[in-house]
Structures are given as C-alpha cells and as structure tokens.
Amino acid sequence: MSLFQESFTTTLPPVRVRFGAGVRHTLGEEMAALGLSRALILTTPQQAETGAQFADLLGERAAGLYSRAAMHTPVAISEEAVARALEVGADCVVAVGGGSTTGLGKAIALRTDLPQIVVPTTYAGSEATGILGQTEGGRKTTITTPKVQPEVILYDAELVRSLPVGMTVTSALNAMAHAAEGLYAQNRSPVSTLMALEGMRAFRDALPRVMDNPDDLSARGETLYGAWLCGMVLGTVGMALHHKLCHTLGGSFDLPHAETHSVILPHAIAYNEAAAARELAPVAEMFGGPTAGQALHDFAIRMKAPLALRDLGMKEADLDRATEIATQNPYWNPRPVEAGAVRRLLQAAWDGTAPAA
Ligand code: NAD
C-alpha cells in the first residue's frame, strides 16, 4: 500500500549522520570538516570514564570534559556547563551519552550557538530532534527550535554494547513510542510514516537478537538505526496522549523516563486504536497481534520489559491526580481525551494487565 498523501508539509533538518562500529574514531575528522578544533566533551557522572576515552581520542582537539549531565536538563547544571565551555574556549560540544547528555549539549547550544556533535549511547532519539526539555524549580518546560538541533550524529554500535539489557529494552520501547504516535500525528507525512514503520521494524527484528547476545554489533547497529528513525519522527511530527501521559508521570511523579514509556505504550496505543485504525493496522500486522495495543503488549512481555506502573514506584492513590494533570491542556489526540477512560487506562497500566481492547 502506498503511503502517499495528497497534501502534506514537512521540514527535514540538515543533519549529517554517520553509522558504523568504531565510527567514533572519525570524530576529529568531523570536527575538522566543520572548522572546529576545541571540543567540550559532555557525559553523565556514570559515563565520565567514556568521556575520558573521548578526550584521549581527540588529543589536542579536546578542550575539556564536563561530566555532570543529569536527567531532565536542570537549568543550574546547564549554566555551569556554559561557564565551563566559555572558560576553556570551546568552539563546539561533543555529547556522549543518552538523552540526558544530549539535552545538556542542546541547552549549551541554545545559550551559546556552539555546534553540537552527538554520539548516542541509548535509543532515546533526542539527538535527532530540535526539542529541548529543561527543568527549573521543579517545572519542566519544552522549547522547539532549530538552534538546538545537533549538526552531526555519530552512531557507533560499539558504544551501545555497554547499555545494560534492562535499559536496552526500555530505551528501545521509548524510541518505538515516538514512531507509534507519529503514525497518527495530524501533521504526519509519507516520509514520517515511512521512517516510523521502518524504525519499528528495525527494533522488532534486532531487539530480540540483542537480547540473545548484547555484544552482537550488527544487531546493536540495527537498533541504533531504529533509534535514529524513531527520533526523526519525534523531531518532525506532533506527539499525542502517550507522550502527555509520560510527561505527566515523569514530571509530576518522578517516574523513570524510559521505563514509564515502556509501560504506557501498549495502553496509549490501545486507547487510540479505534480512532486511528487504518494508521495502526501495520503495527498489529508487524508485531503479529489481533490489535496494535495487544501486539505491543505481547512484544513487551517477550522482551521482558516492565509492565506495571506499581513496579516503578507509582502510588495507586496518585492515579486520580495523574488523570487530572494529564487531561488538563491535552496534546491533540486522535480520540478525545476523556478523564474516565484515561483513569481506566492508568489503572490497567498500574496493575500491569493487558491493554483494554
Ligand atoms: P539517560 O541519558 O538519562 O541515561 C540513563 C543512564 O544510563 C545514565 O546514567 C547514563 O549515563 C547511562 N548510560 C547511557 N548510555 C549508556 C551505555 N551505553 N552504557 C552504560 N550506561 C549508559 O537516559 P535516556 O533514556 O537516554 O534519556 C532520558 C532523557 O532524555 C530524559 O530527560 C528525556 O526527557 C530526554 N529526551 C529528550 C528528547 C528530546 O527530543 N528532547 C527525546 C528523548 C528523550
């Protein structure tokens, strides 16, 4: 079936992307091509050792290492990192890590216009978007601007091998959620749909291989390919109920990012299934289930993903408040966002049962 739409509008970002096991070794070459010679390398504290290896790799092109990236991009950390970038005379940032580290690179770019090279080590997909979420005083705000879109992405399968199996699965489902919601986005295009379906297919095929052998570089590479495609979907079309629920649960109840996406995905897709039947039909077919929601639930079980919000530390007593927050100012959604139905969705996600048909 053709994905052609008679009318659509799309803007694709001018980003250079390189794939390959060991491609991080081209970092100096990539910097030189852009006329850059002093990189501030960014990591989380947990990946400081990887950051040090990048400093060795870059030699005199490394201006410094800042290893305090943190989840949800706290503004105080971003300001400290900007001060560090100025102090060492950096002419670019190199973010090595997951969405938290990429977020810090974007926050620096927003404030300084420094170019960004990202070397992703999870599947979150932030490197492919011009979106930045930041937190200050317990409030998360999101900005979308080409100013934060990274210029170069180096997808190196060797770096994602160290991602623990549990995080591998939740991060993959996090990426797949961008694609799944992109299928029914109001502003989707044939190209976003193509990327969404191919991204989900890449995870369907390669994730089980990674689970069997986390060191399988070919399978790791294919999951990174899936992450890029899913991230491109996130960056080019609007997200809906699934992302609103995850932002609510992460922002107001402090639930972990990727795990929350994993648990909510089958339920949010099942919620929208009747209203977006044609758009979601390929997902049911691809994952082999009677419905897309059920098929994704079964895939999550096969991948040993977490299934219940209660296992992530959510209190049952907070489900009413979560419903209230998630249904205030909802994002556009194919099915009307109705409080009673959302409350039932959250209950099923809390219990860890199969999504409602
Ligand atoms: P993360 O970046 O917070 O990483 C989680 C932990 O895993 C960190 O301690 C990190 O150092 C470690 N880690 C990462 N890769 C590793 C590897 N290969 N081996 C060993 N340890 C590794 O987690 P994430 O899920 O990638 O990112 C979540 C954050 O990204 C959230 O703040 C989310 O809002 C943001 N995000 C933003 C966008 C966007 O477009 N703006 C998109 C997706 C996610």
Coordinates of C-alpha atoms and ligand atoms in Angstrom, one line a residue:
M1 CA 0.0 0.0 0.0
S2 CA 1.4 3.4 -0.9
L3 CA 2.0 5.8 1.9
F4 CA 1.3 8.8 -0.4
Q5 CA -0.9 11.6 1.0
E6 CA -2.4 14.1 -1.4
S7 CA -1.3 17.0 0.6
F8 CA 1.4 17.3 3.3
T9 CA 4.1 19.7 4.6
T10 CA 7.4 18.5 6.1
T11 CA 10.6 20.1 7.1
L12 CA 13.6 17.8 7.4
P13 CA 16.6 19.0 9.4
P14 CA 20.0 19.4 7.7
V15 CA 21.9 16.9 9.8
R16 CA 24.9 14.8 9.0
V17 CA 24.6 11.2 10.2
R18 CA 27.3 8.5 10.2
F19 CA 26.7 4.9 11.2
G20 CA 29.3 2.2 11.9
A21 CA 31.0 0.1 14.6
G22 CA 34.0 2.3 15.6
V23 CA 32.7 5.4 13.8
R24 CA 33.6 7.5 16.9
H25 CA 37.2 7.4 15.6
T26 CA 36.1 9.8 12.8
L27 CA 35.2 12.5 15.4
G28 CA 38.4 14.6 14.8
E29 CA 37.8 14.4 11.1
E30 CA 34.2 15.5 11.5
M31 CA 35.3 18.4 13.7
A32 CA 38.0 19.4 11.1
A33 CA 35.4 19.3 8.3
L34 CA 33.4 21.9 10.3
G35 CA 36.5 24.0 11.1
L36 CA 36.3 23.1 14.8
S37 CA 39.3 22.5 17.0
R38 CA 38.2 22.7 20.7
A39 CA 35.5 20.4 21.9
L40 CA 33.9 20.4 25.4
I41 CA 33.1 16.7 25.9
L42 CA 29.9 16.1 27.9
T43 CA 28.8 13.0 29.8
T44 CA 26.8 12.0 32.9
P45 CA 28.9 11.2 36.1
Q46 CA 28.2 7.5 35.3
Q47 CA 29.9 7.8 31.9
A48 CA 32.8 10.0 32.9
E49 CA 35.2 7.2 32.0
T50 CA 33.9 7.1 28.5
G51 CA 34.3 10.8 28.3
A52 CA 37.9 10.5 29.3
Q53 CA 38.4 8.0 26.5
F54 CA 37.0 10.5 24.1
A55 CA 39.4 13.2 25.4
D56 CA 42.2 10.7 24.7
L57 CA 40.8 10.1 21.2
L58 CA 40.6 13.8 20.4
G59 CA 44.0 14.7 21.9
E60 CA 44.5 18.4 21.5
R61 CA 41.1 18.9 19.9
A62 CA 39.7 18.2 23.4
A63 CA 39.3 21.4 25.3
G64 CA 37.7 19.9 28.4
L65 CA 35.4 17.3 29.9
Y66 CA 32.2 18.2 31.8
S67 CA 30.6 15.1 33.4
R68 CA 27.6 16.4 35.3
A69 CA 24.8 15.9 32.8
A70 CA 21.6 14.9 34.6
M71 CA 18.1 13.7 33.8
H72 CA 15.6 16.4 32.6
T73 CA 18.4 19.0 32.0
P74 CA 18.4 21.1 35.2
V75 CA 19.0 24.8 34.3
A76 CA 21.6 25.2 37.0
I77 CA 23.7 22.5 35.5
S78 CA 23.3 24.0 32.0
E79 CA 24.5 27.3 33.3
E80 CA 27.5 25.8 35.0
A81 CA 28.4 23.9 31.8
V82 CA 28.1 27.1 29.7
A83 CA 30.5 28.8 32.1
R84 CA 32.9 25.8 31.6
A85 CA 32.6 26.0 27.8
L86 CA 33.5 29.7 27.9
E87 CA 36.3 29.2 30.4
V88 CA 38.0 26.5 28.2
G89 CA 37.3 28.4 24.9
A90 CA 35.3 25.6 23.4
D91 CA 34.2 26.0 19.8
C92 CA 31.8 23.0 19.9
V93 CA 30.3 20.4 22.3
V94 CA 30.5 16.7 21.9
A95 CA 27.8 14.9 23.8
V96 CA 28.5 11.3 24.5
G97 CA 25.5 9.5 26.2
G98 CA 21.8 9.2 26.3
G99 CA 19.0 11.8 26.2
S100 CA 20.2 13.5 29.4
T101 CA 23.7 14.3 28.0
T102 CA 22.3 15.2 24.6
G103 CA 19.9 17.6 26.4
L104 CA 22.8 19.3 28.1
G105 CA 24.5 19.8 24.7
K106 CA 21.3 21.3 23.4
A107 CA 21.0 23.6 26.5
I108 CA 24.5 24.9 25.8
A109 CA 23.8 25.4 22.1
L110 CA 20.6 27.3 23.0
R111 CA 22.7 29.8 25.1
T112 CA 25.9 30.0 23.0
D113 CA 25.1 28.8 19.5
L114 CA 28.0 26.3 19.7
P115 CA 27.7 23.5 17.2
Q116 CA 26.9 20.0 18.6
I117 CA 28.2 16.6 17.7
V118 CA 26.3 13.8 19.4
V119 CA 27.5 10.3 20.0
P120 CA 24.4 8.5 21.3
T121 CA 24.7 5.6 23.7
T122 CA 20.9 4.9 24.2
Y123 CA 18.0 4.8 21.9
A124 CA 16.1 7.8 23.3
G125 CA 16.4 9.7 20.0
S126 CA 16.9 13.2 21.3
E127 CA 19.9 13.7 19.0
A128 CA 17.6 13.7 16.0
T129 CA 15.3 16.5 17.3
G130 CA 15.3 20.2 17.7
I131 CA 13.4 19.8 21.0
L132 CA 14.8 20.6 24.4
G133 CA 13.1 19.9 27.8
Q134 CA 14.6 21.8 30.7
T135 CA 13.7 21.9 34.5
E136 CA 13.9 24.7 36.9
G137 CA 12.2 25.0 40.3
G138 CA 10.5 21.6 39.8
R139 CA 8.9 22.8 36.5
K140 CA 9.7 21.2 33.1
T141 CA 9.4 23.4 30.0
T142 CA 9.9 22.4 26.4
I143 CA 11.4 24.5 23.6
T144 CA 11.4 23.5 19.9
T145 CA 13.9 25.5 17.8
P146 CA 16.5 24.7 15.1
K147 CA 19.0 26.4 17.4
V148 CA 19.2 23.1 19.5
Q149 CA 19.2 20.7 16.6
P150 CA 22.6 18.9 16.6
E151 CA 24.7 19.3 13.4
V152 CA 26.4 15.8 13.4
I153 CA 25.4 12.4 14.8
L154 CA 27.8 9.5 15.0
Y155 CA 26.0 6.2 15.7
D156 CA 28.7 3.8 16.9
A157 CA 27.3 0.3 17.8
E158 CA 30.4 -0.4 19.9
L159 CA 29.3 2.2 22.4
V160 CA 25.8 0.9 23.0
R161 CA 27.0 -2.6 23.9
S162 CA 27.5 -1.5 27.5
L163 CA 23.9 -0.4 27.8
P164 CA 22.5 -3.0 30.4
V165 CA 19.9 -5.3 28.9
G166 CA 17.1 -3.9 31.1
M167 CA 17.8 -0.4 29.8
T168 CA 18.3 -1.6 26.3
V169 CA 14.7 -2.9 26.3
T170 CA 13.1 0.2 27.9
S171 CA 15.1 2.6 25.8
A172 CA 14.0 0.7 22.7
L173 CA 10.3 0.9 23.7
N174 CA 10.8 4.6 24.4
A175 CA 12.0 5.0 20.8
M176 CA 9.2 2.9 19.4
A177 CA 6.7 5.1 21.2
H178 CA 7.8 8.1 19.1
A179 CA 7.2 6.1 16.0
A180 CA 3.9 4.7 17.1
E181 CA 2.5 8.1 17.9
G182 CA 3.9 9.5 14.7
L183 CA 1.7 7.2 12.7
Y184 CA -1.4 9.0 13.7
A185 CA 0.1 12.5 14.1
Q186 CA -2.1 15.3 12.5
N187 CA 1.0 16.7 10.6
R188 CA 2.4 13.3 9.5
S189 CA 3.8 12.9 6.0
P190 CA 4.5 9.9 3.9
V191 CA 8.2 10.3 4.9
S192 CA 7.4 10.4 8.7
T193 CA 5.2 7.3 8.2
L194 CA 8.0 5.5 6.3
M195 CA 10.5 6.3 9.0
A196 CA 8.1 5.2 11.8
L197 CA 7.3 1.9 10.2
E198 CA 11.0 1.2 9.3
G199 CA 12.1 2.2 12.8
M200 CA 9.6 -0.1 14.5
R201 CA 10.6 -2.9 12.1
A202 CA 14.3 -2.4 13.0
F203 CA 13.5 -2.9 16.7
R204 CA 11.2 -5.8 16.1
D205 CA 13.9 -7.7 14.2
A206 CA 17.1 -6.5 16.0
L207 CA 16.0 -6.2 19.7
P208 CA 15.5 -10.0 20.2
R209 CA 18.9 -10.5 18.7
V210 CA 20.4 -8.0 21.1
M211 CA 18.7 -9.8 24.0
D212 CA 20.2 -13.1 22.9
N213 CA 23.7 -11.5 22.5
P214 CA 24.2 -7.9 23.8
D215 CA 27.6 -7.9 22.1
D216 CA 26.1 -8.6 18.6
L217 CA 27.4 -5.4 16.8
S218 CA 25.2 -5.9 13.8
A219 CA 22.1 -6.2 15.9
R220 CA 23.2 -3.2 18.1
G221 CA 23.8 -1.2 14.9
E222 CA 20.3 -2.0 13.6
T223 CA 18.7 -0.9 16.9
L224 CA 20.6 2.4 16.6
Y225 CA 19.2 2.7 13.1
G226 CA 15.8 2.2 14.6
A227 CA 16.5 4.8 17.2
W228 CA 17.5 7.4 14.6
L229 CA 14.4 6.8 12.5
C230 CA 12.1 7.0 15.5
G231 CA 13.9 10.1 16.8
M232 CA 13.4 11.7 13.3
V233 CA 9.7 11.0 13.7
L234 CA 9.7 12.7 17.1
G235 CA 11.5 15.7 15.6
T236 CA 9.2 16.2 12.7
V237 CA 5.6 15.5 13.8
G238 CA 3.5 16.1 16.9
M239 CA 3.1 13.6 19.7
A240 CA -0.2 12.8 21.5
L241 CA -1.7 11.1 24.5
H242 CA 1.1 8.6 25.1
H243 CA 3.7 11.4 25.4
K244 CA 1.4 13.6 27.5
L245 CA 0.9 10.7 30.0
C246 CA 4.7 10.0 30.2
H247 CA 5.5 13.7 30.7
T248 CA 2.9 13.8 33.5
L249 CA 4.2 10.7 35.2
G250 CA 7.9 11.8 34.8
G251 CA 7.4 15.4 35.6
S252 CA 4.9 15.3 38.5
F253 CA 5.5 11.9 40.0
D254 CA 9.2 11.5 39.2
L255 CA 8.9 8.1 37.5
P256 CA 11.9 7.0 35.4
H257 CA 11.7 8.1 31.8
A258 CA 12.3 5.1 29.6
E259 CA 10.6 2.6 31.9
T260 CA 7.4 4.8 32.0
H261 CA 7.3 4.9 28.2
S262 CA 7.6 1.1 28.1
V263 CA 4.7 0.6 30.5
I264 CA 2.4 3.1 28.9
L265 CA 2.9 2.4 25.2
P266 CA 0.5 -0.6 24.7
H267 CA -2.2 1.1 26.7
A268 CA -2.0 4.5 25.0
I269 CA -2.0 2.8 21.6
A270 CA -5.0 0.7 22.6
Y271 CA -6.7 3.9 23.7
N272 CA -6.3 5.4 20.2
E273 CA -6.8 2.2 18.2
A274 CA -10.4 2.7 17.2
A275 CA -9.8 6.3 16.2
A276 CA -6.7 5.5 14.2
A277 CA -7.5 2.0 13.0
R278 CA -6.0 2.4 9.5
E279 CA -2.8 4.1 10.7
L280 CA -2.2 1.5 13.4
A281 CA -3.1 -1.6 11.4
P282 CA 0.5 -2.1 10.1
V283 CA 1.7 -2.2 13.8
A284 CA -0.7 -5.1 14.6
E285 CA 0.5 -6.9 11.4
M286 CA 4.2 -6.2 12.0
F287 CA 4.2 -7.4 15.6
G288 CA 1.7 -10.2 14.9
G289 CA -1.3 -9.5 17.2
P290 CA -5.1 -9.0 16.9
T291 CA -4.7 -5.3 17.6
A292 CA -1.7 -2.9 17.7
G293 CA -2.0 -2.4 21.5
Q294 CA -2.1 -6.2 22.2
A295 CA 0.7 -6.8 19.8
L296 CA 2.9 -4.3 21.5
H297 CA 2.0 -5.7 24.9
D298 CA 3.0 -9.2 23.8
F299 CA 6.3 -7.8 22.4
A300 CA 7.0 -6.1 25.7
I301 CA 6.4 -9.4 27.5
R302 CA 8.7 -11.3 25.1
M303 CA 11.4 -8.6 25.7
K304 CA 10.9 -8.9 29.5
A305 CA 10.0 -5.2 29.7
P306 CA 8.5 -3.7 32.9
L307 CA 4.7 -3.9 32.6
A308 CA 3.3 -2.1 35.7
L309 CA 3.5 1.4 37.0
R310 CA 3.3 0.0 40.5
D311 CA 6.7 -1.6 39.9
L312 CA 8.1 1.8 39.0
G313 CA 7.2 3.3 42.4
M314 CA 3.8 4.9 41.4
K315 CA 1.3 5.0 44.2
E316 CA -2.2 3.9 43.4
A317 CA -3.6 6.8 45.4
D318 CA -1.9 9.2 42.9
L319 CA -3.7 7.8 39.8
D320 CA -6.6 10.3 40.2
R321 CA -4.2 13.3 40.4
A322 CA -2.2 11.9 37.4
T323 CA -5.5 11.7 35.4
E324 CA -6.3 15.3 36.3
I325 CA -3.0 16.7 35.3
A326 CA -2.8 14.6 32.1
T327 CA -6.2 15.7 30.9
Q328 CA -5.6 19.4 31.5
N329 CA -4.3 21.1 28.3
P330 CA -4.1 17.7 26.5
Y331 CA -2.0 17.5 23.3
W332 CA -4.0 16.9 20.1
N333 CA -5.1 13.2 20.1
P334 CA -7.0 11.1 17.5
R335 CA -9.5 10.1 20.2
P336 CA -10.9 12.7 22.5
V337 CA -9.0 12.7 25.8
E338 CA -11.7 11.8 28.3
A339 CA -11.0 11.7 32.1
G340 CA -12.9 8.4 32.9
A341 CA -11.2 6.5 30.0
V342 CA -7.8 7.9 30.9
R343 CA -8.3 6.9 34.5
R344 CA -9.1 3.3 33.4
L345 CA -6.0 3.3 31.2
L346 CA -3.8 4.4 34.1
Q347 CA -5.4 1.7 36.3
A348 CA -4.6 -1.0 33.8
A349 CA -1.0 0.3 33.4
W350 CA -0.6 0.4 37.2
D351 CA -1.9 -3.1 37.6
G352 CA 0.2 -4.3 34.6
T353 CA -2.7 -6.0 32.9
A354 CA -3.2 -6.3 29.1
P355 CA -4.5 -3.1 27.5
A356 CA -8.2 -2.7 27.1
A357 CA -9.4 -3.8 23.7
Ligands
NAD1 P1 19.9 8.9 30.2 O1 20.6 9.7 29.2 O2 19.4 9.7 31.5 O3 20.8 7.7 30.6 C1 20.4 6.9 31.7 C2 21.7 6.4 32.4 O4 22.3 5.4 31.6 C3 22.7 7.4 32.7 O5 23.3 7.2 33.9 C4 23.7 7.2 31.6 O6 25.0 7.7 31.9 C5 23.6 5.7 31.4 N1 24.0 5.2 30.1 C6 23.6 5.7 28.9 N2 24.2 5.0 27.9 C7 24.9 4.0 28.5 C8 25.6 2.9 27.9 N3 25.7 2.7 26.6 N4 26.3 2.1 28.8 C9 26.1 2.3 30.1 N5 25.4 3.3 30.7 C10 24.8 4.1 29.9 O7 18.6 8.2 29.6 P2 17.8 8.3 28.3 O8 16.6 7.5 28.4 O9 18.7 8.1 27.1 O10 17.4 9.9 28.2 C11 16.3 10.3 29.0 C12 16.3 11.9 28.9 O11 16.3 12.3 27.6 C13 15.0 12.5 29.6 O12 15.4 13.6 30.3 C14 14.1 12.8 28.4 O13 13.2 13.8 28.7 C15 15.2 13.2 27.4 N6 14.7 13.0 26.0 C16 14.6 14.1 25.2 C17 14.2 14.0 23.9 C18 14.2 15.3 23.0 O14 14.0 15.2 21.8 N7 14.4 16.4 23.6 C19 14.0 12.8 23.3 C20 14.1 11.6 24.1 C21 14.5 11.8 25.4

